[in-house]
mmCIF file of C-alpha atoms in Angstrom:
data_model
loop_
_atom_site.group_PDB
_atom_site.id
_atom_site.type_symbol
_atom_site.label_atom_id
_atom_site.label_comp_id
_atom_site.label_asym_id
_atom_site.label_seq_id
_atom_site.Cartn_x
_atom_site.Cartn_y
_atom_site.Cartn_z
ATOM 1 C CA UNK A 73 55.160 94.356 108.035
ATOM 2 C CA UNK A 74 55.706 98.098 107.614
ATOM 3 C CA UNK A 75 55.740 99.945 110.964
ATOM 4 C CA UNK A 76 52.885 102.370 111.557
ATOM 5 C CA UNK A 77 53.289 106.095 111.049
ATOM 6 C CA UNK A 78 52.816 106.554 114.789
ATOM 7 C CA UNK A 79 55.635 104.111 115.558
ATOM 8 C CA UNK A 80 57.959 105.998 113.263
ATOM 9 C CA UNK A 81 57.007 109.364 114.736
ATOM 10 C CA UNK A 82 58.036 108.013 118.136
ATOM 11 C CA UNK A 83 61.323 106.698 116.761
ATOM 12 C CA UNK A 84 61.977 110.022 115.035
ATOM 13 C CA UNK A 85 61.568 111.844 118.339
ATOM 14 C CA UNK A 86 64.136 109.450 119.800
ATOM 15 C CA UNK A 87 66.558 110.010 116.917
ATOM 16 C CA UNK A 88 66.354 113.794 117.315
ATOM 17 C CA UNK A 89 67.029 113.420 121.036
ATOM 18 C CA UNK A 90 69.923 111.073 120.323
ATOM 19 C CA UNK A 91 71.503 113.463 117.845
ATOM 20 C CA UNK A 92 71.237 116.634 119.918
ATOM 21 C CA UNK A 93 72.750 114.742 122.836
ATOM 22 C CA UNK A 94 75.892 113.578 121.003
ATOM 23 C CA UNK A 95 79.142 114.583 122.737
ATOM 24 C CA UNK A 96 82.789 114.054 121.839
ATOM 25 C CA UNK A 97 84.364 111.652 124.356
ATOM 26 C CA UNK A 98 87.978 112.214 123.305
ATOM 27 C CA UNK A 99 88.303 108.944 121.421
ATOM 28 C CA UNK A 100 89.266 110.704 118.183
ATOM 29 C CA UNK A 101 91.910 113.455 118.137
ATOM 30 C CA UNK A 102 91.855 115.249 114.777
ATOM 31 C CA UNK A 103 93.212 118.805 115.076
ATOM 32 C CA UNK A 104 92.389 121.272 112.330
ATOM 33 C CA UNK A 105 94.963 122.922 110.081
ATOM 34 C CA UNK A 106 94.659 126.174 112.054
ATOM 35 C CA UNK A 107 95.530 124.383 115.298
ATOM 36 C CA UNK A 108 92.032 124.304 116.759
ATOM 37 C CA UNK A 109 90.549 121.060 118.016
ATOM 38 C CA UNK A 110 88.420 119.137 115.544
ATOM 39 C CA UNK A 111 85.108 117.818 116.851
ATOM 40 C CA UNK A 112 83.201 115.648 114.411
ATOM 41 C CA UNK A 113 80.749 114.223 116.938
ATOM 42 C CA UNK A 114 79.271 116.809 119.324
ATOM 43 C CA UNK A 115 76.050 118.397 118.127
ATOM 44 C CA UNK A 116 77.277 121.901 118.948
ATOM 45 C CA UNK A 117 80.289 121.802 116.611
ATOM 46 C CA UNK A 118 80.149 123.465 113.159
ATOM 47 C CA UNK A 119 81.396 120.669 110.908
ATOM 48 C CA UNK A 120 80.125 118.322 108.231
ATOM 49 C CA UNK A 121 78.593 115.602 110.474
ATOM 50 C CA UNK A 122 76.585 118.264 112.285
ATOM 51 C CA UNK A 123 75.711 119.907 108.976
ATOM 52 C CA UNK A 124 74.314 116.668 107.623
ATOM 53 C CA UNK A 125 72.563 116.194 110.963
ATOM 54 C CA UNK A 126 70.883 119.566 110.628
ATOM 55 C CA UNK A 127 69.809 118.665 107.105
ATOM 56 C CA UNK A 128 67.969 115.691 108.544
ATOM 57 C CA UNK A 129 66.319 117.943 111.130
ATOM 58 C CA UNK A 130 65.261 120.515 108.530
ATOM 59 C CA UNK A 131 63.813 117.826 106.257
ATOM 60 C CA UNK A 132 61.875 116.396 109.203
ATOM 61 C CA UNK A 133 60.636 119.866 110.192
ATOM 62 C CA UNK A 134 59.446 120.573 106.649
ATOM 63 C CA UNK A 135 57.247 117.509 106.998
ATOM 64 C CA UNK A 136 55.950 117.860 110.566
ATOM 65 C CA UNK A 137 56.271 121.667 111.189
ATOM 66 C CA UNK A 138 57.059 121.009 114.856
ATOM 67 C CA UNK A 139 57.732 124.431 116.464
ATOM 68 C CA UNK A 140 60.056 122.920 119.102
ATOM 69 C CA UNK A 141 62.186 121.339 116.401
ATOM 70 C CA UNK A 142 62.330 124.633 114.504
ATOM 71 C CA UNK A 143 63.500 126.384 117.666
ATOM 72 C CA UNK A 144 66.254 123.792 118.141
ATOM 73 C CA UNK A 145 67.459 124.352 114.580
ATOM 74 C CA UNK A 146 67.254 128.149 114.626
ATOM 75 C CA UNK A 147 68.914 128.448 118.040
ATOM 76 C CA UNK A 148 71.838 126.339 116.773
ATOM 77 C CA UNK A 149 72.424 128.677 113.845
ATOM 78 C CA UNK A 150 71.900 131.806 115.914
ATOM 79 C CA UNK A 151 74.573 130.688 118.407
ATOM 80 C CA UNK A 152 77.132 129.917 115.725
ATOM 81 C CA UNK A 153 76.563 133.041 113.673
ATOM 82 C CA UNK A 154 76.907 135.146 116.802
ATOM 83 C CA UNK A 155 80.152 133.387 117.796
ATOM 84 C CA UNK A 156 81.676 133.550 114.293
ATOM 85 C CA UNK A 157 82.049 130.849 111.678
ATOM 86 C CA UNK A 158 85.120 128.687 110.992
ATOM 87 C CA UNK A 159 87.241 128.928 107.834
ATOM 88 C CA UNK A 160 85.404 127.888 104.687
ATOM 89 C CA UNK A 161 86.084 124.523 103.079
ATOM 90 C CA UNK A 162 83.964 121.757 101.559
ATOM 91 C CA UNK A 163 83.023 120.208 104.896
ATOM 92 C CA UNK A 164 82.309 123.430 106.788
ATOM 93 C CA UNK A 165 79.891 124.277 103.969
ATOM 94 C CA UNK A 166 77.611 121.391 104.991
ATOM 95 C CA UNK A 167 75.716 123.315 107.723
ATOM 96 C CA UNK A 168 74.890 125.975 105.127
ATOM 97 C CA UNK A 169 73.084 123.345 103.043
ATOM 98 C CA UNK A 170 70.456 122.812 105.734
ATOM 99 C CA UNK A 171 70.213 126.549 106.396
ATOM 100 C CA UNK A 172 69.599 127.258 102.700
ATOM 101 C CA UNK A 173 66.782 124.718 102.606
ATOM 102 C CA UNK A 174 65.311 126.217 105.784
ATOM 103 C CA UNK A 175 65.547 129.777 104.483
ATOM 104 C CA UNK A 176 63.857 128.752 101.259
ATOM 105 C CA UNK A 177 60.855 127.759 103.373
ATOM 106 C CA UNK A 178 60.734 130.349 106.174
ATOM 107 C CA UNK A 179 62.375 133.363 104.433
ATOM 108 C CA UNK A 180 63.704 134.421 107.837
ATOM 109 C CA UNK A 181 65.813 137.547 107.147
ATOM 110 C CA UNK A 182 68.447 136.474 109.693
ATOM 111 C CA UNK A 183 69.838 133.892 107.292
ATOM 112 C CA UNK A 184 69.905 135.761 103.975
ATOM 113 C CA UNK A 185 73.197 137.638 104.302
ATOM 114 C CA UNK A 186 75.289 134.766 105.797
ATOM 115 C CA UNK A 187 74.048 132.410 103.083
ATOM 116 C CA UNK A 188 74.748 134.869 100.288
ATOM 117 C CA UNK A 189 78.218 135.681 101.540
ATOM 118 C CA UNK A 190 79.142 132.002 101.921
ATOM 119 C CA UNK A 191 77.854 131.136 98.427
ATOM 120 C CA UNK A 192 79.833 133.971 96.849
ATOM 121 C CA UNK A 193 83.034 132.950 98.643
ATOM 122 C CA UNK A 194 82.557 129.270 97.804
ATOM 123 C CA UNK A 195 82.208 129.922 94.079
ATOM 124 C CA UNK A 196 84.948 132.556 94.001
ATOM 125 C CA UNK A 197 87.557 131.137 96.379
ATOM 126 C CA UNK A 198 87.229 127.357 96.606
ATOM 127 C CA UNK A 199 90.289 125.781 94.937
ATOM 128 C CA UNK A 200 89.442 123.947 91.716
ATOM 129 C CA UNK A 201 90.704 120.801 90.079
ATOM 130 C CA UNK A 202 91.176 120.587 86.323
ATOM 131 C CA UNK A 203 87.803 120.916 84.581
ATOM 132 C CA UNK A 204 86.502 123.135 87.375
ATOM 133 C CA UNK A 205 85.603 120.645 90.073
ATOM 134 C CA UNK A 206 85.718 121.753 93.702
ATOM 135 C CA UNK A 207 88.891 120.374 95.280
ATOM 136 C CA UNK A 208 87.889 118.389 98.362
ATOM 137 C CA UNK A 209 89.672 120.532 100.956
ATOM 138 C CA UNK A 210 88.572 119.937 104.550
ATOM 139 C CA UNK A 211 89.347 121.431 107.946
ATOM 140 C CA UNK A 212 92.363 119.259 108.647
ATOM 141 C CA UNK A 213 93.716 118.489 105.170
ATOM 142 C CA UNK A 214 94.321 119.960 101.717
ATOM 143 C CA UNK A 215 93.503 117.338 99.097
ATOM 144 C CA UNK A 216 95.268 118.677 96.032
ATOM 145 C CA UNK A 217 93.526 117.955 92.708
ATOM 146 C CA UNK A 218 91.110 115.454 94.299
ATOM 147 C CA UNK A 219 87.397 114.944 93.637
ATOM 148 C CA UNK A 220 85.347 113.131 96.311
ATOM 149 C CA UNK A 221 81.714 112.121 96.047
ATOM 150 C CA UNK A 222 81.131 113.705 99.478
ATOM 151 C CA UNK A 223 81.610 117.129 97.861
ATOM 152 C CA UNK A 224 78.325 116.940 95.981
ATOM 153 C CA UNK A 225 76.337 116.472 99.176
ATOM 154 C CA UNK A 226 78.251 118.976 101.307
ATOM 155 C CA UNK A 227 78.664 121.793 98.776
ATOM 156 C CA UNK A 228 76.759 121.010 95.579
ATOM 157 C CA UNK A 229 73.384 120.774 97.279
ATOM 158 C CA UNK A 230 74.044 123.990 99.198
ATOM 159 C CA UNK A 231 74.581 125.980 96.009
ATOM 160 C CA UNK A 232 71.496 124.493 94.380
ATOM 161 C CA UNK A 233 69.241 125.103 97.395
ATOM 162 C CA UNK A 234 70.556 128.611 97.950
ATOM 163 C CA UNK A 235 70.410 129.484 94.265
ATOM 164 C CA UNK A 236 66.794 128.427 94.006
ATOM 165 C CA UNK A 237 65.773 130.229 97.215
ATOM 166 C CA UNK A 238 67.623 133.425 96.254
ATOM 167 C CA UNK A 239 66.727 133.370 92.569
ATOM 168 C CA UNK A 240 70.411 133.132 91.623
ATOM 169 C CA UNK A 241 70.685 130.935 88.552
ATOM 170 C CA UNK A 242 74.480 131.189 88.594
ATOM 171 C CA UNK A 243 74.590 129.201 91.845
ATOM 172 C CA UNK A 244 72.294 126.515 90.443
ATOM 173 C CA UNK A 245 74.467 126.363 87.324
ATOM 174 C CA UNK A 246 77.580 125.891 89.473
ATOM 175 C CA UNK A 247 75.904 123.071 91.392
ATOM 176 C CA UNK A 248 74.986 121.376 88.114
ATOM 177 C CA UNK A 249 78.564 121.764 86.892
ATOM 178 C CA UNK A 250 79.855 120.049 90.025
ATOM 179 C CA UNK A 251 77.481 117.104 89.635
ATOM 180 C CA UNK A 252 78.477 116.683 85.982
ATOM 181 C CA UNK A 253 82.238 116.901 86.578
ATOM 182 C CA UNK A 254 82.075 114.487 89.516
ATOM 183 C CA UNK A 255 79.898 112.042 87.601
ATOM 184 C CA UNK A 256 82.449 112.026 84.774
ATOM 185 C CA UNK A 257 85.242 110.830 87.072
ATOM 186 C CA UNK A 258 83.506 108.969 89.898
ATOM 187 C CA UNK A 259 80.587 107.055 88.337
ATOM 188 C CA UNK A 260 81.744 103.584 87.288
ATOM 189 C CA UNK A 261 80.288 102.860 83.832
ATOM 190 C CA UNK A 262 80.572 99.107 84.405
ATOM 191 C CA UNK A 263 78.513 98.844 87.625
ATOM 192 C CA UNK A 264 76.724 102.203 87.854
ATOM 193 C CA UNK A 265 78.110 102.578 91.375
ATOM 194 C CA UNK A 266 80.374 105.467 92.374
ATOM 195 C CA UNK A 267 84.005 105.342 93.415
ATOM 196 C CA UNK A 268 84.948 107.288 96.540
ATOM 197 C CA UNK A 269 87.427 109.600 94.845
ATOM 198 C CA UNK A 270 89.543 110.603 91.857
ATOM 199 C CA UNK A 271 92.930 112.290 91.688
ATOM 200 C CA UNK A 272 94.186 114.209 88.691
ATOM 201 C CA UNK A 273 97.719 113.584 90.021
ATOM 202 C CA UNK A 274 98.156 110.178 88.433
ATOM 203 C CA UNK A 275 94.573 110.099 87.105
ATOM 204 C CA UNK A 276 93.135 107.186 89.047
ATOM 205 C CA UNK A 277 90.341 106.310 91.523
ATOM 206 C CA UNK A 278 92.660 105.500 94.454
ATOM 207 C CA UNK A 279 91.566 102.059 95.764
ATOM 208 C CA UNK A 280 88.603 101.988 93.362
ATOM 209 C CA UNK A 281 86.494 101.593 96.480
ATOM 210 C CA UNK A 282 82.747 101.214 95.931
ATOM 211 C CA UNK A 283 82.166 102.686 99.371
ATOM 212 C CA UNK A 284 78.632 102.439 100.687
ATOM 213 C CA UNK A 285 78.186 105.819 102.372
ATOM 214 C CA UNK A 286 79.730 107.599 99.403
ATOM 215 C CA UNK A 287 77.141 105.933 97.210
ATOM 216 C CA UNK A 288 74.433 106.956 99.685
ATOM 217 C CA UNK A 289 75.533 110.603 99.307
ATOM 218 C CA UNK A 290 74.850 110.194 95.591
ATOM 219 C CA UNK A 291 71.501 108.392 95.914
ATOM 220 C CA UNK A 292 70.214 111.029 98.314
ATOM 221 C CA UNK A 293 71.988 113.904 96.602
ATOM 222 C CA UNK A 294 70.645 113.373 93.096
ATOM 223 C CA UNK A 295 67.068 112.883 94.295
ATOM 224 C CA UNK A 296 67.140 115.909 96.580
ATOM 225 C CA UNK A 297 68.879 118.045 93.964
ATOM 226 C CA UNK A 298 66.109 117.278 91.494
ATOM 227 C CA UNK A 299 63.382 117.859 94.088
ATOM 228 C CA UNK A 300 64.691 121.100 95.580
ATOM 229 C CA UNK A 301 67.378 122.493 93.297
ATOM 230 C CA UNK A 302 65.501 123.895 90.300
ATOM 231 C CA UNK A 303 67.801 122.331 87.686
ATOM 232 C CA UNK A 304 66.839 122.117 84.017
ATOM 233 C CA UNK A 305 65.200 119.154 82.332
ATOM 234 C CA UNK A 306 68.189 117.970 80.228
ATOM 235 C CA UNK A 307 70.436 117.751 83.310
ATOM 236 C CA UNK A 308 67.627 116.167 85.301
ATOM 237 C CA UNK A 309 67.205 113.472 82.645
ATOM 238 C CA UNK A 310 70.959 112.816 82.587
ATOM 239 C CA UNK A 311 71.274 112.548 86.367
ATOM 240 C CA UNK A 312 68.215 110.310 86.613
ATOM 241 C CA UNK A 313 69.907 107.952 84.157
ATOM 242 C CA UNK A 314 73.023 107.956 86.328
ATOM 243 C CA UNK A 315 70.889 107.306 89.411
ATOM 244 C CA UNK A 316 68.911 104.464 87.841
ATOM 245 C CA UNK A 317 72.146 102.722 86.812
ATOM 246 C CA UNK A 318 73.349 102.961 90.405
ATOM 247 C CA UNK A 319 70.040 101.699 91.807
ATOM 248 C CA UNK A 320 70.018 98.614 89.560
ATOM 249 C CA UNK A 321 73.264 97.439 91.127
ATOM 250 C CA UNK A 322 72.377 98.519 94.664
ATOM 251 C CA UNK A 323 69.301 96.302 94.510
ATOM 252 C CA UNK A 324 71.435 93.286 93.628
ATOM 253 C CA UNK A 325 73.910 93.963 96.448
ATOM 254 C CA UNK A 326 71.437 94.387 99.334
ATOM 255 C CA UNK A 327 72.165 91.878 102.112
ATOM 256 C CA UNK A 328 69.449 89.527 103.425
ATOM 257 C CA UNK A 329 69.228 91.740 106.539
ATOM 258 C CA UNK A 330 68.136 94.692 104.366
ATOM 259 C CA UNK A 331 71.459 96.481 104.880
ATOM 260 C CA UNK A 332 74.435 97.177 102.629
ATOM 261 C CA UNK A 333 78.065 96.381 103.366
ATOM 262 C CA UNK A 334 80.529 99.217 103.869
ATOM 263 C CA UNK A 335 82.242 98.044 100.668
ATOM 264 C CA UNK A 336 79.204 97.400 98.554
ATOM 265 C CA UNK A 337 80.706 94.545 96.571
ATOM 266 C CA UNK A 338 82.466 92.873 99.524
ATOM 267 C CA UNK A 339 80.066 90.776 101.654
ATOM 268 C CA UNK A 340 82.895 90.152 104.130
ATOM 269 C CA UNK A 341 82.979 93.851 105.055
ATOM 270 C CA UNK A 342 80.637 94.925 107.845
ATOM 271 C CA UNK A 343 77.046 96.045 107.312
ATOM 272 C CA UNK A 344 76.934 99.816 107.731
ATOM 273 C CA UNK A 345 73.838 101.662 108.878
ATOM 274 C CA UNK A 346 74.370 105.254 107.759
ATOM 275 C CA UNK A 347 74.676 104.068 104.163
ATOM 276 C CA UNK A 348 71.755 101.699 104.615
ATOM 277 C CA UNK A 349 69.609 104.578 105.882
ATOM 278 C CA UNK A 350 70.601 106.889 103.032
ATOM 279 C CA UNK A 351 70.117 104.283 100.322
ATOM 280 C CA UNK A 352 66.863 103.114 101.913
ATOM 281 C CA UNK A 353 65.587 106.687 101.907
ATOM 282 C CA UNK A 354 66.506 107.032 98.271
ATOM 283 C CA UNK A 355 64.840 103.800 97.201
ATOM 284 C CA UNK A 356 61.593 104.564 99.048
ATOM 285 C CA UNK A 357 61.545 108.079 97.642
ATOM 286 C CA UNK A 358 62.279 106.825 94.127
ATOM 287 C CA UNK A 359 59.369 104.398 94.413
ATOM 288 C CA UNK A 360 57.048 107.156 95.635
ATOM 289 C CA UNK A 361 57.822 109.498 92.748
ATOM 290 C CA UNK A 362 57.990 106.780 90.092
ATOM 291 C CA UNK A 363 61.726 106.471 89.427
ATOM 292 C CA UNK A 364 63.622 103.214 88.942
ATOM 293 C CA UNK A 365 62.485 99.580 88.931
ATOM 294 C CA UNK A 366 59.506 98.275 90.884
ATOM 295 C CA UNK A 367 61.845 96.572 93.341
ATOM 296 C CA UNK A 368 62.818 99.974 94.806
ATOM 297 C CA UNK A 369 59.847 100.123 97.181
ATOM 298 C CA UNK A 370 60.233 96.673 98.798
ATOM 299 C CA UNK A 371 64.026 97.063 99.010
ATOM 300 C CA UNK A 372 63.657 100.467 100.644
ATOM 301 C CA UNK A 373 61.265 99.053 103.218
ATOM 302 C CA UNK A 374 63.700 96.231 104.018
ATOM 303 C CA UNK A 375 66.382 98.863 104.562
ATOM 304 C CA UNK A 376 63.997 100.762 106.833
ATOM 305 C CA UNK A 377 63.531 97.624 108.925
ATOM 306 C CA UNK A 378 67.313 97.219 109.203
ATOM 307 C CA UNK A 379 67.692 100.832 110.354
ATOM 308 C CA UNK A 380 64.895 100.495 112.920
ATOM 309 C CA UNK A 381 66.577 97.381 114.324
ATOM 310 C CA UNK A 382 69.771 99.383 114.954
ATOM 311 C CA UNK A 383 68.276 102.310 116.911
ATOM 312 C CA UNK A 384 68.896 101.881 120.629
ATOM 313 C CA UNK A 385 66.680 102.946 123.514
ATOM 314 C CA UNK A 386 68.463 106.310 123.690
ATOM 315 C CA UNK A 387 67.672 107.076 120.056
ATOM 316 C CA UNK A 388 71.210 106.515 118.771
ATOM 317 C CA UNK A 389 71.780 104.679 115.496
ATOM 318 C CA UNK A 390 74.384 101.951 115.898
ATOM 319 C CA UNK A 391 76.805 100.342 113.434
ATOM 320 C CA UNK A 392 77.711 103.660 111.809
ATOM 321 C CA UNK A 393 81.236 103.963 110.418
ATOM 322 C CA UNK A 394 83.266 106.960 111.539
ATOM 323 C CA UNK A 395 84.286 109.730 109.132
ATOM 324 C CA UNK A 396 86.196 108.124 106.283
ATOM 325 C CA UNK A 397 89.162 109.684 104.547
ATOM 326 C CA UNK A 398 90.320 108.602 101.105
ATOM 327 C CA UNK A 399 91.550 105.013 101.222
ATOM 328 C CA UNK A 400 94.499 103.828 99.152
ATOM 329 C CA UNK A 401 93.587 100.172 99.662
ATOM 330 C CA UNK A 402 90.318 98.357 100.370
ATOM 331 C CA UNK A 403 91.388 97.161 103.818
ATOM 332 C CA UNK A 404 91.343 100.784 104.934
ATOM 333 C CA UNK A 405 87.541 100.817 104.535
ATOM 334 C CA UNK A 406 87.078 97.496 106.303
ATOM 335 C CA UNK A 407 88.974 98.867 109.308
ATOM 336 C CA UNK A 408 87.057 102.152 109.808
ATOM 337 C CA UNK A 409 85.781 102.108 113.432
ATOM 338 C CA UNK A 410 82.141 102.223 114.468
ATOM 339 C CA UNK A 411 80.983 105.474 116.112
ATOM 340 C CA UNK A 412 77.586 107.195 116.540
ATOM 341 C CA UNK A 413 77.563 110.437 114.556
ATOM 342 C CA UNK A 414 75.334 113.286 113.464
ATOM 343 C CA UNK A 415 75.285 112.093 109.871
ATOM 344 C CA UNK A 416 74.210 108.627 111.001
ATOM 345 C CA UNK A 417 71.363 110.207 112.950
ATOM 346 C CA UNK A 418 70.420 112.441 110.016
ATOM 347 C CA UNK A 419 70.362 109.688 107.416
ATOM 348 C CA UNK A 420 68.217 107.617 109.776
ATOM 349 C CA UNK A 421 65.896 110.613 110.193
ATOM 350 C CA UNK A 422 65.597 110.927 106.412
ATOM 351 C CA UNK A 423 64.911 107.199 106.096
ATOM 352 C CA UNK A 424 62.237 107.157 108.811
ATOM 353 C CA UNK A 425 60.636 110.356 107.530
ATOM 354 C CA UNK A 426 60.246 108.799 104.090
ATOM 355 C CA UNK A 427 59.010 105.591 105.701
ATOM 356 C CA UNK A 428 56.468 107.623 107.648
ATOM 357 C CA UNK A 429 55.215 109.232 104.423
ATOM 358 C CA UNK A 430 54.698 105.754 102.958
ATOM 359 C CA UNK A 431 52.933 104.565 106.112
ATOM 360 C CA UNK A 432 50.672 107.618 106.216
ATOM 361 C CA UNK A 433 49.697 107.054 102.580
ATOM 362 C CA UNK A 434 48.968 103.370 103.236
ATOM 363 C CA UNK A 435 46.902 104.182 106.329
ATOM 364 C CA UNK A 436 44.938 106.862 104.470
ATOM 365 C CA UNK A 437 44.157 104.403 101.685
ATOM 366 C CA UNK A 438 43.068 101.619 104.039
#
């Protein structure tokens, strides 16, 4: 039975509380290249987990227009812009993605210049692989000549959202280029699923890992690019074909619990909730807008149930795998530790927001 819209609103409030309360407990020590401490957990850090977290908050706010939530989001950005931003890389671009989507809605003049400056620097200065892909450089590592599927979510969506909001077609075109180059090297033509990464040094897909959260970045990323990015119809048709091929296989690999395993094709690997939330969001959204097979809706709702079952009384999503570097063997992915994170919270927020839209529609029709 699908939870009521009211039940999901309550759970969403809990998830927001759980995310804004996240704090680094010292378990993971990952210093940045510039010698500063890396914090991939605390809500107040400017990094990719927090950036994805803010994306979840902005998407929720665009649906509910809660003024308290908007204040939380805007205060976060105001604090960081006042203090000064970290060096630019793929992962530190992630908070700009949410800000671009927010600015496209509110047109608050505070955000226009920082967004424009970051977009210009990203396109001009980000190191490129052969064929013009963004090299997946992050705060603590240079990944020479590597493409990762994470890049499309962290940086590709930012350029598309900003380009549409600012009327800058060149930014949208760059986002499209990134999706096309990454699809060429990361989408597996046999299964439709996506590999985690590709290196031009040796020209291979590392462990050929069909990693669940990486695939969730693609499911969410393609749908949200098409919805908010202003791309042209030929590219939209191409990416929808890529997405539908992925969905066909995802439907076959869903576990009886409604979740997906951290290695999608390995039922012995653990069930992972951030991926389950992202894929569940994508399947429910695809069903709502008429994309993919009819099984998308029921499968998305089963994923929603799995996510709801893993939210604790403090509003924290459990069974989320910690940030995952590129693995050179499949055991690496099986051994990633479990840790509550901003991206886990955000993907759950996206999943429950989409579930709430479905519930509201069902209740209105009853």
